[in-house]
Amino acid sequence: MRNSTALISAIVIGALIGGVTMGIPSIRHRLIPATTTAAATTETAPAQTAENKAAPAPEQQEATPAQNNTESTDTANAAKANTITPSAGIDTKTALKDRVLGNADAPLTFYDYSSLSCPHCADFHTNVLPRIKRDYIDTGKVKMVFRPFPLNQPALLGEQIARCVPEEEYFPMLDLLFTNQEKWVFGDAKANLRQMVKVAGVTDALFDECLQNKLLEQGIVDIASDGSKRFEIKGTPTFIIGEDNSKGEIVSGETDYDSFSQKLDKILMDRMIETPKKK
């Protein structure tokens, strides 16, 4: 898909519109107003049933227990499983603050609405963002603000955990979850996620405390709901470049480095800001 995501075809039309698809509970009633209708996408996906545990993309297959629990992960888990002591309570207000990658004073901002279970979001974060970071963010030209748009329960759970780790560890946690997406979103996502984040030092106590925080859960849904209303976001990833309002340029669906960097360059030049030299 190029204008939206396969996840929207397979999950939004199923899970977000009507209950449970592929074993993933719907969060549509909290994310999208009842009057909103999911838009048709430019790419359709095969119909899937509740027995189909395959997620997040139609072409992927369910991971096996062996895939979810590799020897390397187990070794790292054993070393780091108990390195974080859970706080007496999670500061929800701090946890829900915008997460910013780059210099806060950078002249250009883009806002990234992504779902942790979305394969195209994972592709952007693992293959495109590192180059954007090198050429634009690390040079002080651009900053990125990440805003969650969870399309299903696994994505919501993953975002909750990412918001419970120290703020400076937020983007490393996103990197861990996007890079290993296939290992935790399949099957029992909660159990898989619990095992996955132990490598980052998240104990069972902190994991449970985080997922039991209903204010945090609702706050994440509210961020997505606000994006849905203000920018009519229907698919992920969706980027708002420039302004955090209707004047911002909206880019939806899968994108590559060249096309994304061209949009950044154009806005920088329009603002009389020198574009970075590409490495």
XYZ file of C-alpha atoms in Angstrom, residues 7-188:
182
model
C -3.122 -2.693 8.482
C -6.036 -0.333 7.864
C -7.545 -2.755 5.329
C -7.118 -5.779 7.537
C -7.657 -4.300 10.989
C -9.460 -0.953 10.854
C -12.245 -2.305 8.680
C -12.390 -5.364 10.933
C -11.166 -4.696 14.461
C -11.817 -0.965 14.721
C -15.224 -1.069 13.060
C -16.723 -4.209 14.375
C -15.496 -6.030 17.412
C -12.796 -8.685 17.443
C -10.776 -9.661 14.410
C -7.716 -11.915 14.450
C -8.085 -12.262 18.217
C -7.364 -8.536 18.781
C -9.947 -6.617 20.886
C -11.357 -3.521 19.239
C -10.657 -0.083 20.715
C -12.710 1.779 18.122
C -15.279 2.997 20.662
C -12.538 4.907 22.461
C -10.463 5.990 19.464
C -12.841 7.101 16.718
C -16.128 8.968 17.317
C -19.263 6.959 16.580
C -20.094 9.288 13.675
C -16.786 8.585 11.928
C -16.709 5.983 9.169
C -13.461 4.289 8.184
C -12.373 5.345 4.718
C -11.785 2.908 1.891
C -8.131 2.224 1.216
C -6.201 1.981 -2.005
C -5.185 -1.570 -1.258
C -7.447 -4.317 -0.038
C -6.494 -7.256 2.110
C -7.960 -10.763 2.235
C -10.824 -11.186 4.659
C -9.674 -12.651 7.969
C -11.544 -14.435 10.717
C -11.198 -14.608 14.476
C -9.431 -17.947 14.070
C -6.743 -16.234 12.027
C -4.165 -15.127 14.549
C -1.970 -13.580 11.841
C -1.223 -9.923 12.498
C -0.341 -7.199 11.728
C 0.002 -7.691 7.950
C -1.985 -10.220 5.861
C 1.093 -11.735 4.299
C 2.790 -12.530 7.599
C 2.449 -15.808 9.443
C 1.933 -16.444 13.119
C 5.140 -16.576 15.039
C 5.982 -19.755 16.879
C 6.977 -19.920 20.560
C 10.538 -20.558 19.424
C 10.530 -17.294 17.491
C 9.177 -15.392 20.490
C 11.806 -16.722 22.892
C 15.217 -16.788 21.284
C 18.294 -17.819 23.208
C 19.828 -14.361 22.809
C 16.745 -12.677 24.252
C 16.636 -15.122 27.140
C 20.271 -14.422 27.981
C 19.723 -10.668 27.926
C 16.527 -11.016 29.922
C 18.291 -12.972 32.638
C 20.883 -10.209 32.944
C 18.482 -7.270 32.993
C 15.131 -8.535 34.250
C 15.425 -6.959 37.695
C 17.268 -3.702 37.005
C 14.292 -1.365 37.436
C 12.512 -0.842 40.731
C 8.886 0.121 40.133
C 7.883 3.540 41.422
C 5.194 3.994 44.045
C 3.033 5.373 41.261
C 3.384 6.392 37.644
C 3.285 10.132 36.949
C 0.632 9.979 34.257
C 0.927 13.636 33.294
C 4.644 13.253 32.600
C 4.115 9.931 30.851
C 1.644 11.520 28.411
C 3.843 14.464 27.426
C 4.845 14.707 23.764
C 7.965 12.669 23.099
C 10.439 14.736 21.081
C 13.398 13.394 19.114
C 15.922 16.132 18.397
C 16.637 19.704 19.437
C 13.546 21.354 20.909
C 14.537 24.572 19.075
C 14.853 22.959 15.638
C 13.230 25.216 12.999
C 11.095 22.460 11.473
C 8.952 19.825 13.180
C 7.175 16.780 11.896
C 4.589 14.869 13.893
C 4.515 11.098 13.543
C 1.219 9.319 14.226
C 2.086 5.623 14.248
C 0.850 2.318 15.632
C 3.335 -0.110 17.159
C 1.600 -3.022 15.403
C 1.698 -1.384 11.942
C 4.268 -2.969 9.572
C 4.684 0.199 7.492
C 5.308 2.168 10.680
C 7.945 -0.383 11.632
C 9.533 -0.040 8.202
C 9.728 3.746 8.574
C 11.210 3.574 12.064
C 13.774 0.898 11.254
C 14.770 1.838 7.693
C 13.875 5.478 7.013
C 14.048 7.304 10.347
C 17.726 6.473 11.035
C 18.691 8.365 7.850
C 16.312 11.219 8.639
C 17.840 11.385 12.097
C 21.393 11.444 10.735
C 20.801 14.104 8.067
C 18.093 16.301 9.579
C 17.548 15.675 13.288
C 21.136 15.317 14.450
C 22.110 18.431 12.436
C 19.493 20.506 14.252
C 17.344 21.203 11.199
C 14.345 19.092 12.185
C 12.783 17.506 15.238
C 10.222 14.704 15.390
C 7.293 14.510 17.792
C 5.897 10.991 18.168
C 2.178 10.665 18.852
C 0.645 7.227 19.318
C -2.214 6.063 17.127
C -2.807 2.500 18.362
C -4.985 0.567 15.951
C -5.453 -2.465 18.176
C -4.882 -3.774 21.671
C -1.272 -4.946 21.200
C -0.266 -1.481 19.950
C -1.996 0.134 22.933
C -0.234 -2.186 25.387
C 3.143 -1.521 23.775
C 2.639 2.239 23.918
C 1.665 2.052 27.588
C 4.910 0.267 28.413
C 6.957 2.749 26.362
C 5.370 5.600 28.331
C 6.288 3.990 31.660
C 10.039 3.795 31.122
C 12.190 6.893 31.787
C 11.598 9.566 29.149
C 15.129 9.258 27.773
C 14.481 5.557 27.173
C 11.253 6.134 25.219
C 12.702 6.105 21.703
C 15.036 3.160 22.443
C 11.932 1.283 23.613
C 10.086 2.168 20.402
C 13.090 0.927 18.474
C 13.027 -2.365 20.395
C 9.308 -2.862 19.748
C 9.337 -1.839 16.091
C 12.466 -3.866 15.296
C 11.022 -6.987 16.928
C 7.407 -6.365 15.938
C 6.785 -9.863 14.582
C 7.986 -11.446 17.822
C 5.411 -9.890 20.118
C 2.267 -8.767 18.229
C 1.308 -12.320 17.241
C -0.653 -14.694 19.447
C -0.681 -13.689 23.121
